[in-house]
Coordinates of C-alpha atoms in Angstrom, one line a residue:
Chain A
X166 CA 47.7 -44.7 14.0
X167 CA 50.3 -44.9 16.6
X168 CA 50.2 -41.5 18.2
X169 CA 46.5 -42.1 19.0
X170 CA 47.6 -44.7 21.5
X171 CA 50.1 -42.3 22.9
X172 CA 47.6 -39.4 23.1
X173 CA 45.1 -41.7 24.9
X174 CA 47.8 -42.6 27.5
X175 CA 48.6 -38.9 27.9
X176 CA 44.9 -38.1 28.5
X177 CA 44.5 -41.0 31.0
X178 CA 47.5 -40.0 33.1
X179 CA 46.9 -36.3 32.5
X180 CA 50.6 -36.1 32.0
X181 CA 52.3 -35.1 28.7
X182 CA 55.8 -36.2 29.7
X183 CA 58.1 -39.1 28.9
X184 CA 60.9 -40.6 31.1
X185 CA 64.1 -40.9 29.1
X186 CA 66.0 -44.1 30.0
X187 CA 69.6 -43.2 29.2
X188 CA 71.3 -45.4 31.7
X189 CA 75.0 -44.5 32.1
X190 CA 76.6 -47.0 34.5
X191 CA 77.5 -44.0 36.7
X192 CA 73.8 -43.3 37.2
X193 CA 73.1 -46.8 38.5
X194 CA 73.1 -47.1 42.3
X195 CA 76.1 -49.0 43.6
X196 CA 74.2 -51.8 45.2
X197 CA 72.7 -52.7 41.8
X198 CA 76.1 -52.6 40.1
X199 CA 77.7 -54.6 42.8
X200 CA 75.0 -57.3 42.6
X201 CA 75.4 -57.6 38.8
X202 CA 79.2 -57.7 38.9
X203 CA 79.2 -60.4 41.6
X204 CA 77.0 -62.5 39.5
X205 CA 78.3 -61.8 36.0
X206 CA 81.8 -60.2 36.6
X207 CA 82.9 -56.8 35.5
X208 CA 81.8 -57.7 31.9
X209 CA 79.6 -56.1 29.3
X210 CA 77.0 -58.6 30.3
X211 CA 77.4 -57.6 34.0
X212 CA 77.0 -53.9 33.0
X213 CA 73.9 -54.7 30.8
X214 CA 72.2 -56.7 33.6
X215 CA 72.8 -53.7 36.0
X216 CA 71.2 -51.3 33.5
X217 CA 68.2 -53.6 33.1
X218 CA 67.7 -54.0 36.8
X219 CA 67.9 -50.2 37.3
X220 CA 65.4 -49.6 34.5
X221 CA 62.9 -52.1 35.8
X222 CA 62.9 -50.2 39.2
X223 CA 62.3 -47.0 37.4
X224 CA 59.5 -48.4 35.2
X225 CA 57.8 -49.9 38.3
X226 CA 57.9 -46.6 40.0
X227 CA 56.6 -44.6 37.0
X228 CA 54.3 -46.7 35.0
X229 CA 51.0 -45.6 36.6
X230 CA 51.7 -41.9 36.3
X231 CA 54.0 -41.4 33.3
X232 CA 52.6 -42.5 29.9
X233 CA 55.8 -43.3 28.1
X234 CA 59.5 -44.1 28.3
X235 CA 62.2 -43.2 25.8
X236 CA 65.2 -45.5 25.9
X237 CA 68.2 -43.9 24.2
X238 CA 69.8 -46.6 22.0
X239 CA 73.3 -45.2 22.3
X240 CA 73.6 -46.1 26.0
X241 CA 72.7 -49.7 25.3
X242 CA 74.9 -50.0 22.2
X243 CA 77.8 -48.9 24.3
X244 CA 77.7 -52.2 26.1
X245 CA 77.7 -54.3 22.9
X246 CA 75.2 -57.0 22.0
X247 CA 74.6 -57.6 25.7
X248 CA 73.6 -53.9 26.0
X249 CA 71.2 -54.3 23.1
X250 CA 69.6 -57.2 24.9
X251 CA 69.1 -54.9 27.9
X252 CA 67.4 -52.4 25.5
X253 CA 65.1 -55.2 24.2
X254 CA 64.2 -56.4 27.7
X255 CA 63.7 -52.8 28.9
X256 CA 61.2 -52.2 26.1
X257 CA 59.4 -55.5 26.8
X258 CA 59.1 -54.7 30.5
X259 CA 57.8 -51.2 29.8
X260 CA 55.2 -52.5 27.3
X261 CA 54.1 -55.2 29.9
X262 CA 53.5 -52.3 32.3
X263 CA 51.4 -50.5 29.8
X264 CA 53.8 -47.8 28.9
X265 CA 54.3 -46.4 25.3
X266 CA 57.9 -47.0 24.2
X267 CA 59.7 -44.4 22.1
X268 CA 63.0 -45.8 20.9
X269 CA 65.4 -42.9 20.6
X270 CA 67.7 -44.1 17.8
X271 CA 67.8 -41.2 15.3
X272 CA 68.2 -43.9 12.7
X273 CA 68.5 -42.9 9.0
X274 CA 69.3 -44.5 5.7
X275 CA 67.6 -45.1 2.4
X276 CA 65.5 -47.8 0.6
X277 CA 65.9 -51.3 1.8
X278 CA 68.4 -50.3 4.4
X279 CA 65.9 -47.9 6.0
X280 CA 63.4 -50.7 5.7
X281 CA 65.7 -52.9 7.8
X282 CA 65.8 -50.2 10.5
X283 CA 62.1 -49.9 10.4
X284 CA 61.8 -53.7 10.7
X285 CA 64.3 -53.8 13.5
X286 CA 62.5 -51.2 15.6
X287 CA 58.9 -51.1 14.6
X288 CA 58.2 -54.2 12.5
X289 CA 58.5 -57.9 12.3
X290 CA 61.3 -59.8 10.7
X291 CA 60.9 -63.2 8.9
X292 CA 63.3 -66.0 9.6
X293 CA 62.3 -69.0 7.5
X294 CA 58.7 -69.7 8.4
X295 CA 58.8 -67.7 11.7
X296 CA 58.3 -64.0 12.5
X297 CA 60.0 -62.0 15.3
X298 CA 59.8 -58.5 16.7
X299 CA 63.5 -57.6 17.2
X300 CA 63.1 -54.4 19.3
X301 CA 59.5 -53.5 20.3
X302 CA 59.3 -49.8 20.1
X303 CA 55.9 -48.1 19.6
X304 CA 57.8 -45.2 17.9
X305 CA 61.3 -44.5 16.7
X306 CA 63.2 -41.2 16.3
X307 CA 64.7 -40.7 12.9
X308 CA 66.9 -38.2 11.0
X309 CA 65.4 -36.9 7.8
X310 CA 68.6 -35.5 6.2
X311 CA 68.3 -38.0 3.3
X312 CA 64.9 -36.9 2.3
X313 CA 61.8 -39.0 1.4
X314 CA 63.8 -42.0 0.4
X315 CA 64.8 -42.2 4.1
X316 CA 61.3 -41.8 5.5
X317 CA 58.9 -43.5 3.1
X318 CA 60.2 -47.0 3.9
X319 CA 59.0 -46.4 7.5
X320 CA 55.5 -45.3 6.6
X321 CA 54.1 -48.7 5.4
X322 CA 55.7 -50.5 8.4
X323 CA 54.1 -47.9 10.7
X324 CA 50.7 -48.3 9.1
X325 CA 50.8 -52.1 9.3
X326 CA 52.0 -52.2 12.9
X327 CA 50.3 -49.2 14.4
X328 CA 53.6 -47.4 15.0
X329 CA 54.9 -43.9 14.6
X330 CA 58.1 -41.9 14.0
X331 CA 59.5 -38.6 15.3
X332 CA 61.8 -36.8 12.8
X333 CA 64.5 -34.4 14.0
X334 CA 63.5 -30.8 13.2
X335 CA 64.9 -28.3 15.7
X336 CA 67.1 -30.1 18.2
X337 CA 67.7 -28.8 21.7
X338 CA 71.5 -28.5 21.6
X339 CA 73.3 -25.1 21.4
X340 CA 74.9 -25.8 18.0
X341 CA 71.6 -27.0 16.4
X342 CA 71.4 -23.7 14.5
X343 CA 74.6 -24.3 12.5
X344 CA 72.5 -26.0 9.9
X345 CA 68.9 -26.0 11.2
X346 CA 68.5 -22.2 11.6
X347 CA 70.1 -21.4 8.2
X348 CA 67.4 -20.3 5.7
X349 CA 66.4 -21.7 2.4
X350 CA 64.2 -19.3 0.4
X351 CA 63.5 -17.4 3.7
X352 CA 62.5 -20.6 5.5
X353 CA 64.7 -22.1 8.2
X354 CA 65.9 -25.6 7.6
X355 CA 64.0 -26.9 10.7
X356 CA 60.8 -25.6 9.1
X357 CA 61.7 -27.2 5.7
X358 CA 62.1 -30.4 7.6
X359 CA 58.9 -29.8 9.6
X360 CA 56.9 -29.2 6.4
X361 CA 58.2 -32.5 5.0
X362 CA 56.8 -34.1 8.2
X363 CA 53.4 -32.6 7.6
X364 CA 53.6 -34.1 4.1
X365 CA 54.7 -37.5 5.1
X366 CA 52.1 -37.5 7.9
X367 CA 49.3 -37.3 5.5
X368 CA 49.9 -41.0 5.0
X369 CA 49.3 -41.8 8.7
X370 CA 46.4 -39.7 9.8
X371 CA 45.2 -39.9 13.4
X372 CA 41.9 -39.6 15.3
X373 CA 42.9 -36.6 17.4
X374 CA 44.3 -34.3 14.6
X375 CA 47.9 -35.5 14.8
X376 CA 49.5 -37.9 12.3
X377 CA 52.0 -40.7 13.0
X378 CA 54.9 -38.6 11.8
X379 CA 56.0 -36.3 14.7
X380 CA 58.9 -33.9 15.0
X381 CA 61.6 -33.5 17.6
X382 CA 61.6 -29.8 18.7
X383 CA 63.9 -28.7 21.5
X384 CA 62.4 -27.2 24.7
X385 CA 65.4 -24.8 24.7
X386 CA 64.0 -22.9 21.7
X387 CA 60.6 -21.5 22.9
X388 CA 60.1 -19.1 20.0
X389 CA 60.6 -21.9 17.5
X390 CA 58.1 -24.1 19.3
X391 CA 55.4 -21.4 19.0
X392 CA 56.3 -20.8 15.4
X393 CA 56.3 -24.5 14.5
X394 CA 53.1 -25.3 16.4
X395 CA 51.4 -22.9 14.1
X396 CA 53.2 -24.0 10.9
X397 CA 52.8 -27.7 11.6
X398 CA 49.2 -28.2 12.8
X399 CA 49.1 -32.0 12.4
X400 CA 52.6 -32.8 13.7
X401 CA 53.0 -34.1 17.2
X402 CA 56.1 -32.9 19.0
X403 CA 58.7 -34.8 21.1
X404 CA 60.3 -32.2 23.2
X405 CA 63.8 -32.8 24.7
X406 CA 65.8 -30.3 26.7
X407 CA 63.6 -29.8 29.8
X408 CA 65.4 -29.7 33.2
X409 CA 69.0 -30.7 32.8
X410 CA 69.4 -28.8 29.5
X411 CA 67.9 -25.7 31.1
X412 CA 64.3 -25.2 29.8
X413 CA 61.3 -24.8 32.0
X414 CA 57.5 -25.3 31.7
X415 CA 57.0 -21.8 30.3
X416 CA 59.4 -22.4 27.5
X417 CA 57.3 -25.4 26.3
X418 CA 53.8 -23.9 26.7
X419 CA 53.6 -23.0 23.0
X420 CA 53.7 -26.7 22.0
X421 CA 50.2 -27.4 23.2
X422 CA 46.8 -26.8 21.5
X423 CA 43.6 -25.8 23.2
X424 CA 42.9 -29.4 24.3
X425 CA 46.3 -29.6 25.9
X426 CA 47.6 -31.9 23.2
X427 CA 50.4 -31.5 20.7
X428 CA 53.5 -32.6 22.5
X429 CA 55.3 -34.8 25.0
X430 CA 58.2 -33.5 27.1
X431 CA 61.1 -35.6 27.9
X432 CA 63.3 -35.7 31.0
X433 CA 66.1 -38.2 31.3
X434 CA 68.8 -37.3 33.8
X435 CA 66.4 -35.3 35.9
X436 CA 64.3 -38.3 36.6
X437 CA 66.9 -41.1 36.5
X438 CA 69.3 -39.2 38.8
X439 CA 66.8 -37.6 41.1
X440 CA 68.2 -39.7 44.0
X441 CA 71.6 -38.1 43.5
X442 CA 70.1 -34.6 43.5
X443 CA 67.9 -35.3 46.5
X444 CA 71.0 -36.9 48.2
X445 CA 68.7 -39.7 49.5
X446 CA 69.6 -43.3 50.1
X447 CA 70.4 -44.9 46.8
X448 CA 68.0 -47.7 47.6
X449 CA 65.3 -45.1 47.2
X450 CA 66.3 -44.2 43.6
X451 CA 63.0 -45.3 42.2
X452 CA 60.8 -43.4 44.7
X453 CA 63.0 -40.3 44.1
X454 CA 62.4 -40.7 40.4
X455 CA 58.7 -40.9 41.0
X456 CA 58.8 -37.7 43.2
X457 CA 60.6 -35.9 40.4
X458 CA 58.2 -37.2 37.7
X459 CA 55.3 -35.9 39.8
X460 CA 57.0 -32.5 40.3
X461 CA 57.7 -32.3 36.5
X462 CA 54.1 -33.3 35.6
X463 CA 52.7 -30.7 37.9
X464 CA 55.1 -28.1 36.5
X465 CA 54.2 -28.8 32.9
X466 CA 50.5 -29.2 33.6
X467 CA 50.5 -25.7 35.2
X468 CA 50.9 -24.3 31.7
X469 CA 48.9 -27.0 29.8
X470 CA 45.6 -27.0 31.7
X471 CA 43.3 -30.0 31.4
X472 CA 44.0 -32.5 28.6
X473 CA 40.9 -33.4 26.6
X474 CA 40.2 -35.8 23.7
X475 CA 37.6 -33.6 22.0
X476 CA 38.0 -33.8 18.3
Chain B
X77 CA 94.9 -40.4 12.1
X78 CA 92.7 -43.1 11.0
X79 CA 92.4 -42.5 7.3
X80 CA 96.2 -42.8 6.9
X81 CA 95.8 -46.5 7.7
X82 CA 93.0 -46.7 5.2
X83 CA 95.0 -44.9 2.5
X84 CA 98.0 -47.1 3.1
X85 CA 95.8 -50.2 2.6
X86 CA 94.4 -48.7 -0.6
X87 CA 97.9 -48.1 -1.9
X88 CA 99.0 -51.6 -1.0
X89 CA 96.1 -53.2 -2.8
X90 CA 96.0 -50.6 -5.6
X91 CA 92.3 -50.7 -5.0
X92 CA 90.1 -47.7 -3.8
X93 CA 87.0 -49.8 -3.2
X94 CA 85.2 -51.2 -0.2
X95 CA 82.9 -54.2 0.0
X96 CA 79.6 -53.4 1.7
X97 CA 78.4 -56.2 4.0
X98 CA 74.6 -55.7 4.0
X99 CA 73.5 -59.2 4.5
X100 CA 69.8 -59.7 3.9
X101 CA 68.9 -63.3 4.7
X102 CA 67.7 -63.6 1.1
X103 CA 71.2 -63.0 -0.2
X104 CA 72.6 -65.9 1.9
X105 CA 73.0 -69.1 -0.1
X106 CA 70.5 -71.7 0.9
X107 CA 73.1 -74.3 2.1
X108 CA 74.4 -71.8 4.7
X109 CA 70.9 -70.9 5.9
X110 CA 69.9 -74.5 6.1
X111 CA 72.9 -75.4 8.2
X112 CA 72.3 -72.6 10.6
X113 CA 68.6 -73.3 11.0
X114 CA 69.3 -77.0 11.6
X115 CA 71.6 -76.1 14.4
X116 CA 69.9 -73.1 15.9
X117 CA 66.3 -73.3 14.6
X118 CA 64.5 -70.7 12.6
X119 CA 65.4 -68.1 15.3
X120 CA 67.0 -64.7 15.4
X121 CA 70.2 -66.5 16.5
X122 CA 69.9 -68.9 13.6
X123 CA 69.6 -66.0 11.2
X124 CA 72.5 -64.2 12.8
X125 CA 74.8 -67.3 12.6
X126 CA 73.9 -67.6 8.9
X127 CA 74.9 -64.0 8.2
X128 CA 78.2 -64.4 10.0
X129 CA 79.0 -67.6 8.1
X130 CA 78.2 -65.9 4.8
X131 CA 80.3 -62.8 5.8
X132 CA 83.3 -64.9 6.7
X133 CA 83.3 -66.6 3.3
X134 CA 83.2 -63.1 1.7
X135 CA 86.0 -61.8 3.8
X136 CA 88.2 -64.8 3.2
X137 CA 87.7 -64.3 -0.6
X138 CA 88.3 -60.6 -0.6
X139 CA 90.8 -59.7 2.1
X140 CA 94.0 -59.8 0.0
X141 CA 92.6 -57.6 -2.8
X142 CA 90.0 -55.3 -1.2
X143 CA 91.2 -52.9 1.5
X144 CA 88.1 -52.5 3.5
X145 CA 84.6 -53.7 4.4
X146 CA 81.6 -51.7 5.3
X147 CA 79.0 -53.6 7.3
X148 CA 75.7 -51.8 7.4
X149 CA 74.4 -51.8 11.0
X150 CA 70.7 -51.9 10.0
X151 CA 70.9 -55.4 8.5
X152 CA 72.3 -56.7 11.8
X153 CA 70.0 -54.7 14.1
X154 CA 67.1 -56.3 12.2
X155 CA 68.0 -59.6 13.9
X156 CA 68.0 -58.2 17.4
X157 CA 70.9 -58.6 19.9
X158 CA 71.9 -61.8 18.1
X159 CA 72.3 -59.8 14.9
X160 CA 74.4 -57.2 16.7
X161 CA 76.6 -60.1 17.8
X162 CA 77.0 -61.1 14.2
X163 CA 78.1 -57.5 13.4
X164 CA 80.7 -57.6 16.2
X165 CA 82.0 -61.0 15.1
X166 CA 82.1 -59.9 11.4
X167 CA 84.1 -56.8 12.4
X168 CA 86.5 -58.9 14.4
X169 CA 87.0 -61.4 11.6
X170 CA 87.6 -58.6 9.1
X171 CA 90.2 -57.0 11.4
X172 CA 92.0 -60.3 11.9
X173 CA 92.2 -60.6 8.1
X174 CA 93.8 -57.1 7.9
X175 CA 90.8 -55.3 6.5
X176 CA 89.8 -51.7 7.5
X177 CA 86.3 -51.7 9.0
X178 CA 83.9 -48.9 8.2
X179 CA 80.8 -49.3 10.3
X180 CA 77.9 -47.8 8.4
X181 CA 75.6 -46.7 11.2
X182 CA 74.8 -43.0 10.3
X183 CA 74.7 -42.4 14.1
X184 CA 73.9 -39.0 15.4
X185 CA 73.0 -37.3 18.7
X186 CA 74.6 -34.7 21.0
X187 CA 76.9 -34.4 23.9
X188 CA 77.2 -37.4 26.2
X189 CA 74.8 -39.4 24.0
X190 CA 77.0 -39.0 21.0
X191 CA 80.0 -39.8 23.2
X192 CA 78.2 -43.1 24.0
X193 CA 77.9 -43.9 20.2
X194 CA 81.5 -43.0 19.7
X195 CA 82.5 -45.2 22.6
X196 CA 80.3 -48.0 21.2
X197 CA 81.8 -48.0 17.8
X198 CA 85.2 -46.4 17.9
X199 CA 86.3 -46.4 21.6
X200 CA 86.5 -48.4 24.8
X201 CA 83.9 -48.6 27.5
X202 CA 84.8 -49.0 31.2
X203 CA 83.0 -51.6 33.3
X204 CA 84.3 -51.4 36.9
X205 CA 88.0 -51.8 36.6
X206 CA 87.9 -53.4 33.1
X207 CA 87.8 -51.9 29.6
X208 CA 86.1 -53.3 26.5
X209 CA 85.7 -52.4 22.8
X210 CA 82.0 -53.0 22.1
X211 CA 82.1 -52.9 18.3
X212 CA 85.5 -52.5 16.7
X213 CA 85.1 -50.3 13.7
X214 CA 88.0 -48.3 12.3
X215 CA 85.6 -45.6 11.1
X216 CA 81.9 -44.8 11.6
X217 CA 79.4 -43.0 9.3
X218 CA 77.6 -40.3 11.1
X219 CA 74.8 -37.7 10.3
X220 CA 75.7 -34.1 11.0
X221 CA 72.2 -32.6 11.0
X222 CA 72.7 -31.6 14.7
X223 CA 75.8 -29.6 14.1
X224 CA 79.1 -29.5 16.0
X225 CA 77.5 -30.8 19.3
X226 CA 77.0 -34.0 17.4
X227 CA 80.4 -34.3 15.9
X228 CA 82.8 -32.9 18.5
X229 CA 82.3 -35.8 21.0
X230 CA 83.6 -38.1 18.2
X231 CA 86.8 -36.2 17.6
X232 CA 88.6 -36.9 20.9
X233 CA 87.7 -40.5 20.7
X234 CA 89.0 -40.7 17.1
X235 CA 92.2 -39.1 18.1
X236 CA 92.8 -41.3 21.1
X237 CA 92.0 -44.5 19.2
X238 CA 93.3 -43.7 15.7
X239 CA 89.8 -43.8 14.2
X240 CA 87.9 -41.7 11.7
X241 CA 84.3 -40.7 10.7
X242 CA 82.4 -40.1 7.5
X243 CA 79.7 -37.4 7.7
X244 CA 76.8 -37.6 5.3
X245 CA 77.1 -34.7 2.8
X246 CA 75.5 -35.6 -0.6
X247 CA 73.9 -39.0 -0.4
X248 CA 73.4 -41.2 -3.4
X249 CA 69.6 -41.6 -3.3
X250 CA 67.2 -39.9 -5.8
X251 CA 65.5 -37.7 -3.1
X252 CA 68.7 -36.6 -1.5
X253 CA 68.2 -33.2 -3.1
X254 CA 64.9 -32.4 -1.2
X255 CA 67.1 -30.9 1.6
X256 CA 70.7 -31.4 0.5
X257 CA 70.5 -29.5 -2.8
X258 CA 68.5 -26.5 -1.4
X259 CA 70.7 -23.4 -1.1
X260 CA 71.7 -21.4 1.9
X261 CA 73.2 -18.1 0.9
X262 CA 73.9 -19.5 -2.6
X263 CA 75.6 -22.6 -1.2
X264 CA 73.9 -26.0 -1.4
X265 CA 73.3 -27.7 2.0
X266 CA 75.6 -30.6 1.0
X267 CA 78.4 -28.0 0.6
X268 CA 77.6 -26.3 3.9
X269 CA 77.9 -29.8 5.5
X270 CA 81.1 -30.4 3.6
X271 CA 82.6 -27.2 4.8
X272 CA 81.8 -28.2 8.3
X273 CA 83.7 -31.4 7.7
X274 CA 86.7 -29.5 6.5
X275 CA 86.5 -27.5 9.8
X276 CA 86.1 -30.5 12.1
X277 CA 88.9 -32.3 10.1
X278 CA 91.4 -29.7 11.2
X279 CA 91.4 -31.5 14.6
X280 CA 92.4 -34.8 13.0
X281 CA 95.1 -34.0 10.3
X282 CA 96.6 -36.9 8.3
X283 CA 99.9 -37.6 6.7
X284 CA 98.6 -37.8 3.1
X285 CA 96.6 -34.6 3.0
X286 CA 93.3 -36.0 4.2
X287 CA 91.9 -35.6 7.7
X288 CA 90.1 -38.2 9.8
X289 CA 86.7 -36.5 9.1
X290 CA 85.5 -37.7 5.7
X291 CA 82.3 -37.1 3.8
X292 CA 79.7 -39.4 2.2
X293 CA 79.2 -38.3 -1.4
X294 CA 77.1 -40.4 -3.8
X295 CA 78.5 -41.8 -7.0
X296 CA 75.2 -41.0 -8.6
X297 CA 76.0 -37.3 -8.6
X298 CA 79.2 -36.9 -10.7
X299 CA 79.0 -33.1 -11.0
X300 CA 78.7 -32.7 -7.2
X301 CA 81.7 -35.0 -6.8
X302 CA 83.9 -32.8 -9.0
X303 CA 82.6 -29.7 -7.3
X304 CA 83.1 -31.1 -3.8
X305 CA 86.6 -32.5 -4.5
X306 CA 87.6 -28.9 -5.3
X307 CA 85.8 -27.3 -2.4
X308 CA 86.9 -29.8 0.2
X309 CA 90.6 -30.5 -0.4
X310 CA 91.3 -32.3 2.9
X311 CA 88.1 -34.4 3.1
X312 CA 88.3 -38.0 2.1
X313 CA 85.1 -39.3 0.4
X314 CA 83.2 -42.5 1.0
X315 CA 81.3 -43.0 -2.2
X316 CA 78.2 -45.2 -2.3
X317 CA 76.0 -45.8 -5.3
X318 CA 78.3 -47.6 -7.7
X319 CA 76.8 -50.6 -9.6
X320 CA 73.4 -51.5 -8.2
X321 CA 72.4 -47.8 -7.8
X322 CA 73.5 -47.1 -11.4
X323 CA 76.8 -45.2 -11.3
X324 CA 79.9 -46.3 -13.2
X325 CA 83.6 -45.5 -13.0
X326 CA 83.4 -42.4 -15.1
X327 CA 80.9 -40.9 -12.7
X328 CA 83.4 -41.2 -9.8
X329 CA 86.6 -40.1 -11.6
X330 CA 86.3 -36.6 -10.1
X331 CA 86.7 -37.8 -6.6
X332 CA 90.4 -38.6 -7.0
X333 CA 93.4 -36.3 -6.8
X334 CA 96.6 -36.6 -8.9
X335 CA 98.0 -39.4 -6.6
X336 CA 94.8 -41.4 -7.1
X337 CA 93.7 -40.7 -3.6
X338 CA 90.7 -38.9 -2.2
X339 CA 87.9 -41.5 -2.1
X340 CA 86.8 -45.1 -1.6
X341 CA 84.0 -46.5 -3.6
X342 CA 81.5 -48.9 -2.1
X343 CA 79.6 -51.8 -3.7
X344 CA 77.4 -54.0 -1.5
X345 CA 74.8 -56.0 -3.5
X346 CA 77.0 -56.1 -6.6
X347 CA 79.7 -58.1 -4.7
X348 CA 77.5 -60.0 -2.2
X349 CA 75.1 -61.2 -4.8
X350 CA 77.5 -61.7 -7.7
X351 CA 76.8 -65.5 -7.6
X352 CA 73.1 -64.8 -8.3
X353 CA 73.9 -62.5 -11.2
X354 CA 76.4 -65.0 -12.6
X355 CA 73.9 -67.8 -12.0
X356 CA 76.8 -70.0 -10.7
X357 CA 76.5 -72.7 -8.0
X358 CA 75.7 -71.0 -4.7
X359 CA 78.6 -72.8 -3.1
X360 CA 80.8 -70.6 -5.2
X361 CA 79.3 -67.3 -3.9
X362 CA 82.6 -66.2 -2.4
X363 CA 84.6 -66.8 -5.6
X364 CA 81.9 -65.0 -7.6
X365 CA 82.2 -62.1 -5.1
X366 CA 86.0 -62.1 -5.7
X367 CA 85.5 -62.0 -9.5
X368 CA 83.1 -59.1 -9.2
X369 CA 85.5 -57.3 -6.8
X370 CA 88.3 -57.7 -9.3
X371 CA 86.1 -56.5 -12.2
X372 CA 85.1 -53.5 -10.1
X373 CA 88.7 -52.7 -9.1
X374 CA 89.8 -52.8 -12.7
X375 CA 86.9 -50.6 -13.8
X376 CA 87.6 -48.0 -11.1
X377 CA 91.4 -48.1 -11.6
X378 CA 90.9 -47.4 -15.3
X379 CA 89.9 -43.9 -14.4
X380 CA 92.1 -43.5 -11.3
X381 CA 95.5 -44.5 -12.7
X382 CA 98.3 -45.5 -10.3
X383 CA 97.8 -44.8 -6.6
X384 CA 100.8 -43.2 -5.0
X385 CA 101.6 -42.0 -1.4
X386 CA 103.7 -39.0 -2.5
X387 CA 103.0 -36.1 -0.1

């Protein structure tokens, strides 16, 4: 299943991190924006072309050392259909470069509607006698608030297309506890959700002990990471909140098993805007992103140790 | 705030219903599909053009008697960027025809990312010196699993642009209880979520007693509707599950206050596919939709009574 491919990429690169591609126009170096606006005007298309150009530079600089990218759908949707095209082209470019693509859409609905989202992001859609892949993610983040009716439509499509999902469990934001930390029969909501992931995951077993149903668990809650790693032994974690949101390598250590597997840590702004933090020439934005990705990898690997595929 | 405009449209039409526009290609009459494929091929663009044509016919037939449409984003996303363009054009067409547009996206995230979704669907995005409305919904459905960090970014954008949101509380599907019915300190999760809506809604008060933060409450759970109407006096309900999912007018009666306000009931397949159920000529799909919309209106109004704007 899908996370086997992700795990193999992580082992090859010895790097359990993912670069978030959340391109606000403000993050894009001026020379790229200017070039796009000269060609397409100050239009949604112009903005979308600038995002795509920026992303391609990042992907080129990262693809041999970082196993995966995580484009955040919101930042593309914000530029309308043209923005969604930039998402699609970004995904295609990352795939060409061998990267695993996690589409961060937090999609959720039920029945045939959830099937439509699954088709959009992980499957193939029929048009007359033809078939198309609308958006080519390898995995999609989803929200499980609606229960099994919202998740089961994804599982068949994942199985058929070798894809996976990450379900929100304990998110990285300060107010995540308003619902997620409340307890149901002495079990916090995030664990109730996590246990459902373990259940759904049984339909998508993987070679390395982790199913194709992962969970989003925030780096900003280290105790919950340790607790959930124990409680959810077959659930792979997508871990946001490193860097810009304040968490460090030590906070994340609990996510990994004795083989150094079990999670992938995201950084978006930290990598994308490294050139602003370094205050280097904006033409060097991609090299700065690579330097930050290497620093982050080394930081995380200092707590993970060697990553092995022993079963 | 936004739901004042919706409530006024409901009063004008004496019809508290919304037509869901969830256009699967299978629902589209063959003559429309054929025409689109002849012009654009069996492509994502061809599919998207067929959906738009179909929607326009429905909107033309419904706009004087039904106050609102609810396009479901998933069915457009499924056809890629071209599908998203059909969503945008559908929204624009419905707005031109005076309908209130509820984008059913169930979007959710935190901070600047949620702001990006809010901008995409309810706000305006800056590109250089220009401003654009990417997708022109009057309201957006959202998922509150992430807590206040996921909702607050919407409120300012709603206030500035006279828009509203509907937060998932008790969804209409059979498995919604897996999480939503579990109890936290003797209060079901759907009520915890509803109470949060009441709180968030205080920032978007309305003229008719209902705030700009509504809740999604399934027609398939009549007892919960009655209970929540009492518990959430300022929260307007978006009610899916009528018709195809099995609920009737009696099940929904509890959603309405003494002025006949308090909720809007959705039907998607029932209206869109009325021509299939009637087995009439497919060229008459729009008239069949109108007939079903009138039948539904009369059915719902039989339990609502007259709708008044008394304060």
